[in-house]
PDB file of C-alpha atoms in Angstrom:
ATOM      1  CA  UNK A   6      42.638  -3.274  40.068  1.00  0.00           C
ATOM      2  CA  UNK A   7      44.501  -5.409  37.540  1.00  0.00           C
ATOM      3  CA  UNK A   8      46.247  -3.997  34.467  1.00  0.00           C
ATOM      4  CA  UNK A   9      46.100  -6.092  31.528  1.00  0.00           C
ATOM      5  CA  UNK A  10      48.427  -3.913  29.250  1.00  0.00           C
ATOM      6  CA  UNK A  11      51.731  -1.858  29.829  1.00  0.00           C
ATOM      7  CA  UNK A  12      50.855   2.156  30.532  1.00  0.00           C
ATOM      8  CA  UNK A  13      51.587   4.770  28.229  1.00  0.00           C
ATOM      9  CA  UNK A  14      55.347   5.788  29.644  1.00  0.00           C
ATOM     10  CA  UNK A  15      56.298   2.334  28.865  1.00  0.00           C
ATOM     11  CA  UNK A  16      55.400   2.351  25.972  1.00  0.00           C
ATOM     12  CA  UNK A  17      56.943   5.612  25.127  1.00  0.00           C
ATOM     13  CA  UNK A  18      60.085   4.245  26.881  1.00  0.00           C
ATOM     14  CA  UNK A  19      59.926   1.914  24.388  1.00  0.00           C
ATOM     15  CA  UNK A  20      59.705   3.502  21.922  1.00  0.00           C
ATOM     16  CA  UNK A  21      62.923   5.612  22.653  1.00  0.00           C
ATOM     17  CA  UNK A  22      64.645   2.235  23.238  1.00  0.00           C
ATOM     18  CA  UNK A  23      63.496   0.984  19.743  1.00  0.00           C
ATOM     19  CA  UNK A  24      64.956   4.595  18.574  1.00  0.00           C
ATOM     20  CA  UNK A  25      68.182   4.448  20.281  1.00  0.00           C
ATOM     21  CA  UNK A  26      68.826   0.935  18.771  1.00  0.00           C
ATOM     22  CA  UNK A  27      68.137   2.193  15.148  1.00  0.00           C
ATOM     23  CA  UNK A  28      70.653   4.841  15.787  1.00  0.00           C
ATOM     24  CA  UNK A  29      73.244   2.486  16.893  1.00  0.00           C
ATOM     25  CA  UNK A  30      72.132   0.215  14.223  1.00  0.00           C
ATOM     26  CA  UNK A  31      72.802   2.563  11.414  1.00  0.00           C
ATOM     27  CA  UNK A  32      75.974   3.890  13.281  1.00  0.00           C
ATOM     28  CA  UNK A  33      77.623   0.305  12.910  1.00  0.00           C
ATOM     29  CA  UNK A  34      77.252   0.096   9.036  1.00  0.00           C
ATOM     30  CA  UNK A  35      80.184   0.753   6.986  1.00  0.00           C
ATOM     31  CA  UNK A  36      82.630  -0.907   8.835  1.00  0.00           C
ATOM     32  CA  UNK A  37      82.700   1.398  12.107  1.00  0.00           C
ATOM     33  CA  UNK A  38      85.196   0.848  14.192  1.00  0.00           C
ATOM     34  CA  UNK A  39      82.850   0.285  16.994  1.00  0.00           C
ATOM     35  CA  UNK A  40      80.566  -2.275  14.787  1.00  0.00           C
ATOM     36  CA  UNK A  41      80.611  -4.971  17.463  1.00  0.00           C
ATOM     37  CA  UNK A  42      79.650  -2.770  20.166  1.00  0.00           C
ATOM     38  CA  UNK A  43      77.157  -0.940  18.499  1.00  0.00           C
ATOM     39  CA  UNK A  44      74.944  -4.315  17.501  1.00  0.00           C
ATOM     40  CA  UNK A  45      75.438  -5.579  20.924  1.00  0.00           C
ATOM     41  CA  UNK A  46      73.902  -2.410  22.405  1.00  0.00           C
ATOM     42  CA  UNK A  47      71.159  -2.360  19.572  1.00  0.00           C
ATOM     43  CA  UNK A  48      70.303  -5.862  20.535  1.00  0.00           C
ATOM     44  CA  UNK A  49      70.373  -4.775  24.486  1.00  0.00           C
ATOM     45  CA  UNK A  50      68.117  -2.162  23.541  1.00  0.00           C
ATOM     46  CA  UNK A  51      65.695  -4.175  21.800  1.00  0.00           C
ATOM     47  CA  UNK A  52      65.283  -6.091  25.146  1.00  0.00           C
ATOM     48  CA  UNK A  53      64.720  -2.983  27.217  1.00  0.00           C
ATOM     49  CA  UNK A  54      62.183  -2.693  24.982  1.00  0.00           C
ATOM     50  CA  UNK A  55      60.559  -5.643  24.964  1.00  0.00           C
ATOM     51  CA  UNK A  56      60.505  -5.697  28.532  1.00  0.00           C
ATOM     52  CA  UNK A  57      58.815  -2.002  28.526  1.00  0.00           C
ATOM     53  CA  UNK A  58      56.138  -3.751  26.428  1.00  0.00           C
ATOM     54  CA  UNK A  59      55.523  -6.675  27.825  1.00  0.00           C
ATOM     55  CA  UNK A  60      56.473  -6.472  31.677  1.00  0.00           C
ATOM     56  CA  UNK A  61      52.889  -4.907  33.908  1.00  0.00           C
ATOM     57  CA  UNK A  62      53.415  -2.059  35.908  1.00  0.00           C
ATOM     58  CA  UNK A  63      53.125  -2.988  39.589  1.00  0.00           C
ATOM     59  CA  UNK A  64      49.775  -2.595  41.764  1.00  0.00           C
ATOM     60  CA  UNK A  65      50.098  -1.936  45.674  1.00  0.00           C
ATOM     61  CA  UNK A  66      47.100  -2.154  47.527  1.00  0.00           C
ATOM     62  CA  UNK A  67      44.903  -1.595  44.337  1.00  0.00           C
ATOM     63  CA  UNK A  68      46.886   1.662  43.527  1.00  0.00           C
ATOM     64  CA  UNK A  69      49.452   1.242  39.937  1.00  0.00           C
ATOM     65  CA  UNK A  70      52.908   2.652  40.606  1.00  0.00           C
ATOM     66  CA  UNK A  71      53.408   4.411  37.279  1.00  0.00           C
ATOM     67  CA  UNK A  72      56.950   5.535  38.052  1.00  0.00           C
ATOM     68  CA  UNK A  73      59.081   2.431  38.037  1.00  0.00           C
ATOM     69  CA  UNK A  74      61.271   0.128  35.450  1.00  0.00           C
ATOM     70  CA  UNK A  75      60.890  -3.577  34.751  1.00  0.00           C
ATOM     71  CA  UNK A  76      63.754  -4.929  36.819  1.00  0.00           C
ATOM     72  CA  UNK A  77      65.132  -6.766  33.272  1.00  0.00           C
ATOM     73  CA  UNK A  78      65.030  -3.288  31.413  1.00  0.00           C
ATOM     74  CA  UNK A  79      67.036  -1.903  34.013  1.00  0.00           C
ATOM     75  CA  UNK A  80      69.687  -4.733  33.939  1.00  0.00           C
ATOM     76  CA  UNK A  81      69.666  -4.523  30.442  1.00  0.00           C
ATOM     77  CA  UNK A  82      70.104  -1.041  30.593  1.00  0.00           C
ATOM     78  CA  UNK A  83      73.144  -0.728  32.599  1.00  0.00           C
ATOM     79  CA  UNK A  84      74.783  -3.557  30.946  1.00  0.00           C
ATOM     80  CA  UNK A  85      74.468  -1.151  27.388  1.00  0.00           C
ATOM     81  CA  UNK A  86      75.541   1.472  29.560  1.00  0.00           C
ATOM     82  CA  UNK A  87      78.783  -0.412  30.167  1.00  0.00           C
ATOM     83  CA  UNK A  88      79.242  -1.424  26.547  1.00  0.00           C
ATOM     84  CA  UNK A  89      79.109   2.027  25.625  1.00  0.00           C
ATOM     85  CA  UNK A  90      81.937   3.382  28.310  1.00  0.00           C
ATOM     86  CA  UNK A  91      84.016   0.489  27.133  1.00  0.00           C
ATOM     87  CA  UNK A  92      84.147   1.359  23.571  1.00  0.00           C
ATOM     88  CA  UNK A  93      83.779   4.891  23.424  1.00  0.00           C
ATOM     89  CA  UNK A  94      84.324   4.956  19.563  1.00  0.00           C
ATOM     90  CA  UNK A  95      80.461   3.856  19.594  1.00  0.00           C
ATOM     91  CA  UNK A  96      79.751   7.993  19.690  1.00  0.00           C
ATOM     92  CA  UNK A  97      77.147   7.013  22.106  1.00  0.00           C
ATOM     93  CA  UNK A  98      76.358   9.051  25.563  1.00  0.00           C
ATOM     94  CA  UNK A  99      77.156   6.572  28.377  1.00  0.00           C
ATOM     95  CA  UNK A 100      73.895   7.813  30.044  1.00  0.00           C
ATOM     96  CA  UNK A 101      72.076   6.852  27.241  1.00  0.00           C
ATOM     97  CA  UNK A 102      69.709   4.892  29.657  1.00  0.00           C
ATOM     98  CA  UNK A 103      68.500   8.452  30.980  1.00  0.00           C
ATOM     99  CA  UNK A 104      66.694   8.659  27.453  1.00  0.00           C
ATOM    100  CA  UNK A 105      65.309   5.891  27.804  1.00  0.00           C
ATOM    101  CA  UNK A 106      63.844   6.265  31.503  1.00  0.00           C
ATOM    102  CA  UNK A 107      63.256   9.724  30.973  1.00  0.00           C
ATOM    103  CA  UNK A 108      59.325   8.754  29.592  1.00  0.00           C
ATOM    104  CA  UNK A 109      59.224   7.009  33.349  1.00  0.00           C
ATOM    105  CA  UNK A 110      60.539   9.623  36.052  1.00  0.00           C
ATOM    106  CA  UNK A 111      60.330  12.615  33.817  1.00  0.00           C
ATOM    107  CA  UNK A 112      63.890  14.038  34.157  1.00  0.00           C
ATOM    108  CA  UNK A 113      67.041  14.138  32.496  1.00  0.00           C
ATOM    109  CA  UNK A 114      70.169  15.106  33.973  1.00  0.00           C
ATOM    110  CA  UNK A 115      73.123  17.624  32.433  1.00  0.00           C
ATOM    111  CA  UNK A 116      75.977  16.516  32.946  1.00  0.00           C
ATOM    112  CA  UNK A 117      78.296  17.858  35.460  1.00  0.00           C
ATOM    113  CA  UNK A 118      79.917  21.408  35.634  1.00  0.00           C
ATOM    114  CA  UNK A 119      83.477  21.130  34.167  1.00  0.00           C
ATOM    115  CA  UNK A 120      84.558  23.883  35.912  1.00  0.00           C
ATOM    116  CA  UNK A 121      87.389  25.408  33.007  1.00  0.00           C
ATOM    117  CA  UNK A 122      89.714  28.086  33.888  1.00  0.00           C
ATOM    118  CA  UNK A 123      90.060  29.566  30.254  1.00  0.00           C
ATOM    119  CA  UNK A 124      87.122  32.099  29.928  1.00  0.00           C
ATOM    120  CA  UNK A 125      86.938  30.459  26.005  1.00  0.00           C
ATOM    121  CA  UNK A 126      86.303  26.689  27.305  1.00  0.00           C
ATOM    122  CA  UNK A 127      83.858  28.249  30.134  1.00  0.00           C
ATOM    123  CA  UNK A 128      81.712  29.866  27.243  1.00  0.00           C
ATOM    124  CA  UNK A 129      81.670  26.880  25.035  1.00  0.00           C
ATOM    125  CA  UNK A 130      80.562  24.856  28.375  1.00  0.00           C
ATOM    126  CA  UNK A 131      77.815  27.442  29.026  1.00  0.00           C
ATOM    127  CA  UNK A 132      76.829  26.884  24.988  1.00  0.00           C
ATOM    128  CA  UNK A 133      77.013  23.217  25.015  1.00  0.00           C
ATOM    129  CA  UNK A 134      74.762  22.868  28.533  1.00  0.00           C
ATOM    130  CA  UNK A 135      72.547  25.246  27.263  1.00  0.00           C
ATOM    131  CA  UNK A 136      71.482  23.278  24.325  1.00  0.00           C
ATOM    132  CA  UNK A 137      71.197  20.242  25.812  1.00  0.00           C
ATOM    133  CA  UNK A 138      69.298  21.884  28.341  1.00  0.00           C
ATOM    134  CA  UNK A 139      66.622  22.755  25.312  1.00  0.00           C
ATOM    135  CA  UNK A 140      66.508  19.733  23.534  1.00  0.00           C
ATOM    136  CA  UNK A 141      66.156  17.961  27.322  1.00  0.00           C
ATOM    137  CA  UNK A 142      62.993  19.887  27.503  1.00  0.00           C
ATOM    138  CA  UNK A 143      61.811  19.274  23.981  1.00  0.00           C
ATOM    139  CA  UNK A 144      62.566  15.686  24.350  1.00  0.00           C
ATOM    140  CA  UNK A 145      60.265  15.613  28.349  1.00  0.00           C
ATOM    141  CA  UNK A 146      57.568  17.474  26.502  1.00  0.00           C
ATOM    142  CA  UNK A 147      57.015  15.091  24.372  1.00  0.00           C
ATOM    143  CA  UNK A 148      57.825  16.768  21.462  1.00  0.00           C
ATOM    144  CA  UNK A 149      59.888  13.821  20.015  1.00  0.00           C
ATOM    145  CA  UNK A 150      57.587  11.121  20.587  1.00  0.00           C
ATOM    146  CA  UNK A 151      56.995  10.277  16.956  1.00  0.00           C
ATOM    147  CA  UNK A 152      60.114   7.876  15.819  1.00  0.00           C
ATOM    148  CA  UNK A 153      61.048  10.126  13.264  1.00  0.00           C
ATOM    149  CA  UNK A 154      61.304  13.326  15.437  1.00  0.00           C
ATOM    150  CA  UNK A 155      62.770  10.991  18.292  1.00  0.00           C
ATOM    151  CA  UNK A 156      65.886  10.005  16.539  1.00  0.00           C
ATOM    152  CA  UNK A 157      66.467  13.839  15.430  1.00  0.00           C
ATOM    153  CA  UNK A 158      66.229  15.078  18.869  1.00  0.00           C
ATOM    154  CA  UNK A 159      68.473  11.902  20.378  1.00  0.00           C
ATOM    155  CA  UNK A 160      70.504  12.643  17.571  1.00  0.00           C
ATOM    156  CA  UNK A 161      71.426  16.062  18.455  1.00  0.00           C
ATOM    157  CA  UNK A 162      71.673  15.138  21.935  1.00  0.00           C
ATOM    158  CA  UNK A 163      73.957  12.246  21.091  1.00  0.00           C
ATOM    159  CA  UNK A 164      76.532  14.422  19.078  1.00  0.00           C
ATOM    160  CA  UNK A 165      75.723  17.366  21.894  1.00  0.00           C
ATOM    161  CA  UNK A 166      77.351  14.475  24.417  1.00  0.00           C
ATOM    162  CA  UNK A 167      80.237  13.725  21.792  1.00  0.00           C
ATOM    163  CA  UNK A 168      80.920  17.865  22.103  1.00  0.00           C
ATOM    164  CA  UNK A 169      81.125  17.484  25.666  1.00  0.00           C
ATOM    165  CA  UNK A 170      83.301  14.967  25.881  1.00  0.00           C
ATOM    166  CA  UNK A 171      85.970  16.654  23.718  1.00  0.00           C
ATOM    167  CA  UNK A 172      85.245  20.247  26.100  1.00  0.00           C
ATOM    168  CA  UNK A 173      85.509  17.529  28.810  1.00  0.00           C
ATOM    169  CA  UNK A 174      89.029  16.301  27.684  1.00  0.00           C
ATOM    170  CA  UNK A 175      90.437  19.697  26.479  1.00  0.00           C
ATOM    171  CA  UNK A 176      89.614  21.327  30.047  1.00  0.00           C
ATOM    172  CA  UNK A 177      91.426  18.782  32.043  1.00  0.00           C
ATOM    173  CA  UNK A 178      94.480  19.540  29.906  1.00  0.00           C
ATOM    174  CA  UNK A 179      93.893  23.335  30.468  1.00  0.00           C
ATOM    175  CA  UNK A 180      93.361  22.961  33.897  1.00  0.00           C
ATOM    176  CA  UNK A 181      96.359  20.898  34.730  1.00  0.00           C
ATOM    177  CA  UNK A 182      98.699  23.750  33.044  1.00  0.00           C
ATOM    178  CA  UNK A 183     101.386  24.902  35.375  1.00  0.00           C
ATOM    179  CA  UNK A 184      99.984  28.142  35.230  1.00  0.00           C
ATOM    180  CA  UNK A 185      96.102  27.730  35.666  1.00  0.00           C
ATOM    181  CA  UNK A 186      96.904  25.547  39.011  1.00  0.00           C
ATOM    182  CA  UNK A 187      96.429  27.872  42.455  1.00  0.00           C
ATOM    183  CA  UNK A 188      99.896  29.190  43.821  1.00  0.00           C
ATOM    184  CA  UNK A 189     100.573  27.698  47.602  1.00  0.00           C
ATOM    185  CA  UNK A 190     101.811  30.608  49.840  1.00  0.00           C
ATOM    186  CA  UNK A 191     104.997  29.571  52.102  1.00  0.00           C
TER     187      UNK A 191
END
């Protein structure tokens, strides 16, 4: 069996590539103080793309393996990735390649528990997971493959991952208070 075109997860992976670029692209107008970063990633982006559109799935023993990357989005990926986690003013998720690959394996992953202490920070963690949790599901449904609904729904998940962060960086300083730490027993 030989494929002559790309299948219709790539496609949709690059699509959400082409999305995630336009967000990063309008994020580093107006002098942002992560300007740099954010055109390098939408140019990264734009090759994960590419290579979603143009790179043919693989065939084993006449049988298409529907569930794998091109090699160069992957690289390509990662290196964004990296950009991103280096220059965390970008406002960017550093598992921003999940949204990508998500229209190839079909999952996206929460991130993990924070455990808090403070009953207050444990609610807002059980608020924040939950709505990634929806839009996660909206987003493997399909229901954001048009461009326009795509960048609302990576949108909210974006600034959902921005949220978390801050919970992130507020429960480590709770948690490290004298009086939250366990007692030792002599």
């Amino acid at each position: 069996m030989i494929i002559s075109t790309p299948l219709p997860n790539a496609l949709h992976a690059a699509a959400r590539a082409r999305v995630i670029a336009g967000i990063a692209r309008q994020r580093s107008v107006l002098n942002h103080p992560a300007e740099e970063a954010l055109t390098t990633v939408a140019e990264l982006l734009d090759d994960v793309a590419l290579a979603f559109e143009t790179d043919l799935p693989p065939v084993l023993d006449g049988v298409v393996i529907t569930n794998t990357i091109p090699f160069d989005a992957s690289l390509l990926l990662s290196i964004a990735e990296d950009v991103v986690t280096q220059n965390a003013a970008t406002g960017l998720p550093a598992c921003l390649g999940q949204y990508v690959t998500s229209a190839v394996f079909g999952t996206l992953e929460l991130p993990r528990p924070l455990h808090p202490v403070s009953i207050q920070l444990a609610s807002q963690e059980t608020s924040l997971r939950g709505a990634l949790q929806l839009l996660h599901e909206r987003h493997l449904t399909g229901a954001g493959e048009r461009p326009e609904a795509a960048a609302l729904y990576l949108e909210a998940a974006f600034k959902l991952h921005l949220k978390w962060g801050r919970l992130a960086a507020a429960v480590a300083v709770d948690n490290a208070r004298p009086c939250n730490r366990p007692t030792v027993a002599q």
